[in-house]
Short mmCIF file of N, CA, C and O in Angstrom, two decimals:
data_model
loop_
_atom_site.label_atom_id
_atom_site.label_comp_id
_atom_site.label_asym_id
_atom_site.label_seq_id
_atom_site.Cartn_x
_atom_site.Cartn_y
_atom_site.Cartn_z
N MET A 973 19.94 -21.16 1.98
CA MET A 973 19.50 -19.84 2.43
C MET A 973 18.00 -19.71 2.20
O MET A 973 17.48 -20.07 1.16
N ASN A 974 17.32 -19.17 3.16
CA ASN A 974 15.87 -18.98 3.09
C ASN A 974 15.56 -17.59 2.53
O ASN A 974 15.99 -16.58 3.08
N LEU A 975 14.81 -17.56 1.45
CA LEU A 975 14.42 -16.29 0.82
C LEU A 975 13.05 -15.81 1.29
O LEU A 975 12.54 -14.82 0.78
N ARG A 976 12.48 -16.48 2.28
CA ARG A 976 11.15 -16.11 2.78
C ARG A 976 11.06 -14.63 3.19
O ARG A 976 10.07 -13.97 2.87
N PRO A 977 12.08 -14.06 3.88
CA PRO A 977 11.98 -12.64 4.24
C PRO A 977 11.85 -11.72 3.01
O PRO A 977 11.16 -10.70 3.07
N LEU A 978 12.48 -12.09 1.91
CA LEU A 978 12.38 -11.28 0.70
C LEU A 978 10.98 -11.38 0.10
O LEU A 978 10.41 -10.39 -0.37
N HIS A 979 10.41 -12.58 0.14
CA HIS A 979 9.03 -12.74 -0.33
C HIS A 979 8.08 -11.96 0.58
O HIS A 979 7.13 -11.34 0.10
N ASP A 980 8.35 -12.00 1.88
CA ASP A 980 7.51 -11.27 2.83
C ASP A 980 7.54 -9.77 2.54
O ASP A 980 6.51 -9.10 2.60
N THR A 981 8.72 -9.25 2.22
CA THR A 981 8.85 -7.83 1.89
C THR A 981 8.03 -7.50 0.64
O THR A 981 7.35 -6.48 0.58
N LEU A 982 8.10 -8.38 -0.37
CA LEU A 982 7.32 -8.16 -1.59
C LEU A 982 5.82 -8.22 -1.30
O LEU A 982 5.05 -7.43 -1.84
N ASN A 983 5.41 -9.15 -0.45
CA ASN A 983 3.99 -9.24 -0.07
C ASN A 983 3.53 -7.97 0.63
O ASN A 983 2.44 -7.44 0.36
N THR A 984 4.37 -7.45 1.52
CA THR A 984 4.04 -6.21 2.23
C THR A 984 3.95 -5.06 1.25
O THR A 984 3.03 -4.23 1.32
N LEU A 985 4.89 -4.98 0.32
CA LEU A 985 4.88 -3.94 -0.70
C LEU A 985 3.62 -4.04 -1.55
O LEU A 985 2.92 -3.04 -1.77
N GLU A 986 3.30 -5.23 -1.99
CA GLU A 986 2.12 -5.42 -2.84
C GLU A 986 0.85 -5.03 -2.10
O GLU A 986 -0.04 -4.41 -2.68
N ALA A 987 0.77 -5.36 -0.83
CA ALA A 987 -0.41 -5.01 -0.03
C ALA A 987 -0.51 -3.50 0.17
O ALA A 987 -1.61 -2.96 0.28
N ALA A 988 0.63 -2.81 0.20
CA ALA A 988 0.64 -1.36 0.43
C ALA A 988 0.32 -0.56 -0.84
O ALA A 988 -0.07 0.61 -0.74
N LEU A 989 0.46 -1.15 -2.00
CA LEU A 989 0.29 -0.42 -3.25
C LEU A 989 -1.07 0.27 -3.39
O LEU A 989 -1.12 1.45 -3.75
N PRO A 990 -2.18 -0.41 -3.13
CA PRO A 990 -3.47 0.26 -3.32
C PRO A 990 -3.70 1.46 -2.41
O PRO A 990 -4.54 2.31 -2.71
N SER A 991 -2.97 1.56 -1.32
CA SER A 991 -3.19 2.67 -0.39
C SER A 991 -2.74 4.00 -0.97
O SER A 991 -3.16 5.05 -0.51
N GLY A 992 -1.85 3.95 -1.97
CA GLY A 992 -1.35 5.19 -2.57
C GLY A 992 -0.27 5.85 -1.75
O GLY A 992 0.13 6.97 -2.05
N ASP A 993 0.22 5.18 -0.71
CA ASP A 993 1.31 5.73 0.11
C ASP A 993 2.63 5.46 -0.61
O ASP A 993 3.29 4.46 -0.38
N HIS A 994 2.98 6.37 -1.51
CA HIS A 994 4.13 6.16 -2.37
C HIS A 994 5.44 6.19 -1.59
O HIS A 994 6.38 5.48 -1.94
N GLU A 995 5.52 6.98 -0.54
CA GLU A 995 6.74 7.02 0.26
C GLU A 995 6.99 5.69 0.94
O GLU A 995 8.11 5.19 0.93
N ALA A 996 5.95 5.11 1.51
CA ALA A 996 6.10 3.80 2.17
C ALA A 996 6.45 2.73 1.14
O ALA A 996 7.33 1.90 1.38
N SER A 997 5.80 2.78 -0.02
CA SER A 997 6.10 1.80 -1.07
C SER A 997 7.55 1.94 -1.54
O SER A 997 8.23 0.94 -1.77
N GLN A 998 8.00 3.17 -1.67
CA GLN A 998 9.38 3.39 -2.10
C GLN A 998 10.36 2.85 -1.06
O GLN A 998 11.36 2.22 -1.42
N ARG A 999 10.07 3.08 0.22
CA ARG A 999 10.94 2.55 1.28
C ARG A 999 10.98 1.03 1.25
O ARG A 999 12.05 0.42 1.35
N LEU A 1000 9.82 0.41 1.08
CA LEU A 1000 9.76 -1.04 1.03
C LEU A 1000 10.54 -1.58 -0.17
O LEU A 1000 11.26 -2.58 -0.05
N MET A 1001 10.40 -0.92 -1.32
CA MET A 1001 11.13 -1.38 -2.51
C MET A 1001 12.63 -1.20 -2.32
O MET A 1001 13.43 -2.07 -2.68
N THR A 1002 13.04 -0.08 -1.73
CA THR A 1002 14.46 0.15 -1.47
C THR A 1002 15.01 -0.91 -0.54
O THR A 1002 16.09 -1.48 -0.79
N ASP A 1003 14.28 -1.21 0.54
CA ASP A 1003 14.71 -2.25 1.48
C ASP A 1003 14.83 -3.60 0.78
O ASP A 1003 15.79 -4.34 0.99
N HIS A 1004 13.85 -3.89 -0.07
CA HIS A 1004 13.86 -5.17 -0.79
C HIS A 1004 15.07 -5.25 -1.72
O HIS A 1004 15.80 -6.25 -1.72
N LEU A 1005 15.31 -4.19 -2.47
CA LEU A 1005 16.43 -4.21 -3.42
C LEU A 1005 17.77 -4.31 -2.70
O LEU A 1005 18.70 -4.97 -3.19
N GLN A 1006 17.90 -3.67 -1.54
CA GLN A 1006 19.12 -3.78 -0.75
C GLN A 1006 19.32 -5.22 -0.26
O GLN A 1006 20.44 -5.73 -0.28
N ALA A 1007 18.24 -5.85 0.16
CA ALA A 1007 18.32 -7.23 0.62
C ALA A 1007 18.69 -8.17 -0.54
O ALA A 1007 19.49 -9.10 -0.35
N VAL A 1008 18.15 -7.91 -1.72
CA VAL A 1008 18.49 -8.72 -2.89
C VAL A 1008 19.97 -8.53 -3.23
O VAL A 1008 20.69 -9.50 -3.51
N ALA A 1009 20.45 -7.29 -3.18
CA ALA A 1009 21.86 -7.04 -3.47
C ALA A 1009 22.76 -7.73 -2.45
O ALA A 1009 23.86 -8.20 -2.80
N ALA A 1010 22.31 -7.83 -1.22
CA ALA A 1010 23.11 -8.47 -0.17
C ALA A 1010 23.25 -9.97 -0.39
O ALA A 1010 24.12 -10.61 0.19
N LEU A 1011 22.41 -10.55 -1.25
CA LEU A 1011 22.51 -11.98 -1.53
C LEU A 1011 23.89 -12.36 -2.07
O LEU A 1011 24.36 -13.46 -1.85
N SER A 1012 24.52 -11.44 -2.78
CA SER A 1012 25.83 -11.74 -3.35
C SER A 1012 26.90 -11.87 -2.27
O SER A 1012 27.98 -12.39 -2.53
N LEU A 1013 26.60 -11.42 -1.05
CA LEU A 1013 27.57 -11.46 0.04
C LEU A 1013 27.44 -12.71 0.92
O LEU A 1013 28.31 -12.95 1.75
N VAL A 1014 26.36 -13.45 0.75
CA VAL A 1014 26.15 -14.61 1.61
C VAL A 1014 26.99 -15.79 1.14
O VAL A 1014 27.26 -15.95 -0.05
N VAL A 1015 27.40 -16.59 2.09
CA VAL A 1015 28.21 -17.76 1.76
C VAL A 1015 27.33 -18.88 1.22
O VAL A 1015 27.67 -19.53 0.24
N GLU A 1016 26.17 -19.07 1.86
CA GLU A 1016 25.26 -20.13 1.45
C GLU A 1016 24.36 -19.60 0.33
O GLU A 1016 23.46 -18.81 0.57
N ARG A 1017 24.65 -20.00 -0.88
CA ARG A 1017 23.92 -19.51 -2.05
C ARG A 1017 22.55 -20.16 -2.14
O ARG A 1017 22.42 -21.37 -1.99
N PRO A 1018 21.48 -19.34 -2.40
CA PRO A 1018 20.14 -19.93 -2.59
C PRO A 1018 20.12 -20.80 -3.84
O PRO A 1018 20.92 -20.61 -4.76
N THR A 1019 19.20 -21.72 -3.89
CA THR A 1019 19.08 -22.58 -5.07
C THR A 1019 18.58 -21.74 -6.26
O THR A 1019 17.96 -20.69 -6.08
N ASP A 1020 18.86 -22.25 -7.43
CA ASP A 1020 18.39 -21.56 -8.64
C ASP A 1020 16.86 -21.45 -8.65
O ASP A 1020 16.30 -20.43 -9.06
N ALA A 1021 16.19 -22.51 -8.18
CA ALA A 1021 14.73 -22.49 -8.15
C ALA A 1021 14.22 -21.42 -7.19
O ALA A 1021 13.24 -20.73 -7.48
N ALA A 1022 14.89 -21.26 -6.04
CA ALA A 1022 14.47 -20.25 -5.06
C ALA A 1022 14.68 -18.85 -5.63
O ALA A 1022 13.83 -17.97 -5.45
N ILE A 1023 15.77 -18.64 -6.33
CA ILE A 1023 16.04 -17.33 -6.94
C ILE A 1023 15.02 -17.06 -8.04
O ILE A 1023 14.50 -15.95 -8.17
N GLN A 1024 14.71 -18.08 -8.83
CA GLN A 1024 13.72 -17.93 -9.91
C GLN A 1024 12.35 -17.58 -9.33
O GLN A 1024 11.65 -16.70 -9.85
N ALA A 1025 11.96 -18.24 -8.25
CA ALA A 1025 10.67 -17.96 -7.62
C ALA A 1025 10.63 -16.53 -7.09
O ALA A 1025 9.61 -15.84 -7.23
N LEU A 1026 11.73 -16.07 -6.51
CA LEU A 1026 11.80 -14.70 -6.02
C LEU A 1026 11.70 -13.71 -7.17
O LEU A 1026 10.98 -12.72 -7.11
N ARG A 1027 12.42 -14.00 -8.25
CA ARG A 1027 12.36 -13.13 -9.43
C ARG A 1027 10.95 -13.07 -10.01
O ARG A 1027 10.45 -11.99 -10.36
N ASP A 1028 10.27 -14.21 -10.08
CA ASP A 1028 8.90 -14.23 -10.59
C ASP A 1028 7.97 -13.42 -9.69
O ASP A 1028 7.11 -12.68 -10.19
N HIS A 1029 8.14 -13.56 -8.39
CA HIS A 1029 7.33 -12.80 -7.43
C HIS A 1029 7.58 -11.30 -7.61
O HIS A 1029 6.65 -10.50 -7.64
N GLN A 1030 8.84 -10.95 -7.74
CA GLN A 1030 9.20 -9.55 -7.93
C GLN A 1030 8.59 -9.01 -9.22
O GLN A 1030 8.07 -7.89 -9.24
N GLN A 1031 8.60 -9.79 -10.28
CA GLN A 1031 8.01 -9.37 -11.56
C GLN A 1031 6.51 -9.15 -11.42
O GLN A 1031 5.97 -8.20 -11.99
N ARG A 1032 5.82 -10.01 -10.66
CA ARG A 1032 4.38 -9.83 -10.45
C ARG A 1032 4.10 -8.52 -9.72
O ARG A 1032 3.18 -7.79 -10.09
N VAL A 1033 4.90 -8.22 -8.70
CA VAL A 1033 4.70 -6.98 -7.96
C VAL A 1033 5.00 -5.77 -8.86
O VAL A 1033 4.24 -4.80 -8.87
N LEU A 1034 6.07 -5.84 -9.63
CA LEU A 1034 6.40 -4.73 -10.52
C LEU A 1034 5.31 -4.54 -11.59
O LEU A 1034 4.98 -3.41 -11.94
N SER A 1035 4.76 -5.64 -12.08
CA SER A 1035 3.66 -5.54 -13.06
C SER A 1035 2.45 -4.85 -12.44
O SER A 1035 1.79 -4.03 -13.09
N ARG A 1036 2.18 -5.17 -11.18
CA ARG A 1036 1.06 -4.52 -10.48
C ARG A 1036 1.32 -3.03 -10.32
O ARG A 1036 0.43 -2.20 -10.47
N MET A 1037 2.58 -2.68 -10.03
CA MET A 1037 2.94 -1.27 -9.89
C MET A 1037 2.73 -0.53 -11.22
O MET A 1037 2.21 0.58 -11.24
N VAL A 1038 3.11 -1.16 -12.32
CA VAL A 1038 2.93 -0.56 -13.64
C VAL A 1038 1.44 -0.40 -13.94
O VAL A 1038 1.00 0.63 -14.45
N GLN A 1039 0.65 -1.42 -13.59
CA GLN A 1039 -0.79 -1.36 -13.81
C GLN A 1039 -1.40 -0.19 -13.02
O GLN A 1039 -2.20 0.58 -13.56
N LEU A 1040 -1.02 -0.05 -11.76
CA LEU A 1040 -1.55 1.05 -10.95
C LEU A 1040 -1.10 2.41 -11.49
O LEU A 1040 -1.88 3.36 -11.49
N ARG A 1041 0.12 2.49 -11.98
CA ARG A 1041 0.61 3.73 -12.59
C ARG A 1041 -0.22 4.10 -13.81
O ARG A 1041 -0.65 5.23 -13.97
N ASP A 1042 -0.49 3.09 -14.66
CA ASP A 1042 -1.26 3.34 -15.87
C ASP A 1042 -2.71 3.73 -15.54
O ASP A 1042 -3.28 4.60 -16.20
N GLU A 1043 -3.29 3.10 -14.52
CA GLU A 1043 -4.64 3.47 -14.10
C GLU A 1043 -4.67 4.90 -13.59
O GLU A 1043 -5.61 5.65 -13.88
N ALA A 1044 -3.66 5.30 -12.83
CA ALA A 1044 -3.59 6.67 -12.31
C ALA A 1044 -3.45 7.67 -13.46
O ALA A 1044 -4.08 8.73 -13.46
N ALA A 1045 -2.63 7.32 -14.46
CA ALA A 1045 -2.44 8.21 -15.61
C ALA A 1045 -3.75 8.36 -16.38
O ALA A 1045 -4.11 9.47 -16.79
N ALA A 1046 -4.47 7.27 -16.56
CA ALA A 1046 -5.75 7.32 -17.27
C ALA A 1046 -6.76 8.17 -16.49
O ALA A 1046 -7.51 8.96 -17.07
N GLN A 1047 -6.75 8.03 -15.18
CA GLN A 1047 -7.66 8.82 -14.35
C GLN A 1047 -7.31 10.31 -14.42
O GLN A 1047 -8.21 11.17 -14.49
N LEU A 1048 -6.03 10.62 -14.45
CA LEU A 1048 -5.62 12.03 -14.58
C LEU A 1048 -6.05 12.60 -15.94
O LEU A 1048 -6.51 13.74 -16.02
N GLN A 1049 -5.89 11.81 -16.99
CA GLN A 1049 -6.32 12.26 -18.32
C GLN A 1049 -7.82 12.50 -18.35
O GLN A 1049 -8.29 13.50 -18.88
N HIS A 1050 -8.57 11.57 -17.75
CA HIS A 1050 -10.02 11.72 -17.71
C HIS A 1050 -10.42 12.96 -16.91
O HIS A 1050 -11.29 13.73 -17.33
N SER A 1051 -9.75 13.19 -15.80
CA SER A 1051 -10.04 14.37 -14.98
C SER A 1051 -9.74 15.65 -15.76
O SER A 1051 -10.50 16.62 -15.68
N GLY A 1052 -8.64 15.64 -16.50
CA GLY A 1052 -8.29 16.81 -17.30
C GLY A 1052 -9.33 17.10 -18.36
O GLY A 1052 -9.72 18.25 -18.59
N ARG A 1053 -9.83 16.04 -19.01
CA ARG A 1053 -10.87 16.21 -20.03
C ARG A 1053 -12.15 16.73 -19.40
O ARG A 1053 -12.81 17.62 -19.94
N SER A 1054 -12.49 16.19 -18.23
CA SER A 1054 -13.71 16.64 -17.54
C SER A 1054 -13.60 18.10 -17.14
O SER A 1054 -14.57 18.86 -17.27
N LEU A 1055 -12.45 18.48 -16.68
CA LEU A 1055 -12.23 19.88 -16.28
C LEU A 1055 -12.34 20.81 -17.48
O LEU A 1055 -12.98 21.86 -17.41
N ARG A 1056 -11.74 20.41 -18.60
CA ARG A 1056 -11.82 21.24 -19.81
C ARG A 1056 -13.26 21.33 -20.31
O ARG A 1056 -13.71 22.40 -20.74
N ALA A 1057 -13.99 20.23 -20.23
CA ALA A 1057 -15.38 20.24 -20.67
C ALA A 1057 -16.23 21.14 -19.78
O ALA A 1057 -17.07 21.92 -20.27
N ALA A 1058 -15.99 21.06 -18.47
CA ALA A 1058 -16.74 21.93 -17.54
C ALA A 1058 -16.42 23.39 -17.80
O ALA A 1058 -17.31 24.25 -17.79
N HIS A 1059 -15.16 23.67 -18.06
CA HIS A 1059 -14.75 25.05 -18.34
C HIS A 1059 -15.41 25.55 -19.63
O HIS A 1059 -15.91 26.69 -19.69
N ALA A 1060 -15.41 24.71 -20.66
CA ALA A 1060 -16.04 25.10 -21.92
C ALA A 1060 -17.55 25.31 -21.73
O ALA A 1060 -18.13 26.25 -22.30
N TYR A 1061 -18.17 24.49 -20.94
CA TYR A 1061 -19.60 24.63 -20.68
C TYR A 1061 -19.88 25.97 -19.98
O TYR A 1061 -20.81 26.69 -20.33
N LEU A 1062 -19.05 26.30 -18.99
CA LEU A 1062 -19.23 27.58 -18.27
C LEU A 1062 -19.02 28.76 -19.20
O LEU A 1062 -19.74 29.77 -19.11
N GLN A 1063 -18.05 28.66 -20.10
CA GLN A 1063 -17.82 29.76 -21.06
C GLN A 1063 -19.00 29.89 -22.00
O GLN A 1063 -19.44 30.99 -22.29
N ALA A 1064 -19.54 28.76 -22.46
CA ALA A 1064 -20.68 28.79 -23.37
C ALA A 1064 -21.91 29.35 -22.66
O ALA A 1064 -22.69 30.10 -23.25
N GLU A 1065 -22.07 29.02 -21.42
CA GLU A 1065 -23.21 29.49 -20.65
C GLU A 1065 -23.12 31.01 -20.43
O GLU A 1065 -24.14 31.70 -20.38
N ALA A 1066 -21.90 31.52 -20.33
CA ALA A 1066 -21.71 32.95 -20.09
C ALA A 1066 -22.02 33.77 -21.34
O ALA A 1066 -22.25 34.98 -21.24
N LEU A 1067 -22.06 33.13 -22.49
CA LEU A 1067 -22.35 33.85 -23.74
C LEU A 1067 -23.76 34.15 -23.80
O LEU A 1067 -24.63 34.62 -24.00
#
């Protein structure tokens, strides 16, 4: 069995991550996970090496997703601090 379509889906998902289109990324991940689940229904089982390579690829994409999530969280925290500092400055200026 050829797992190339599953790798292609992961590549498409990984390429879409920086765009911030979370709905498209979620659809791609859902499609990918459904295709992975369907592997149990195929008669021709992929080799262990092919499954391992797919799992490693999936882990790299998931790690990138976690990295982007953490970067977004840090940016939100920084924005919150900047907003509080600006607010405090305006209050001090009004005194």
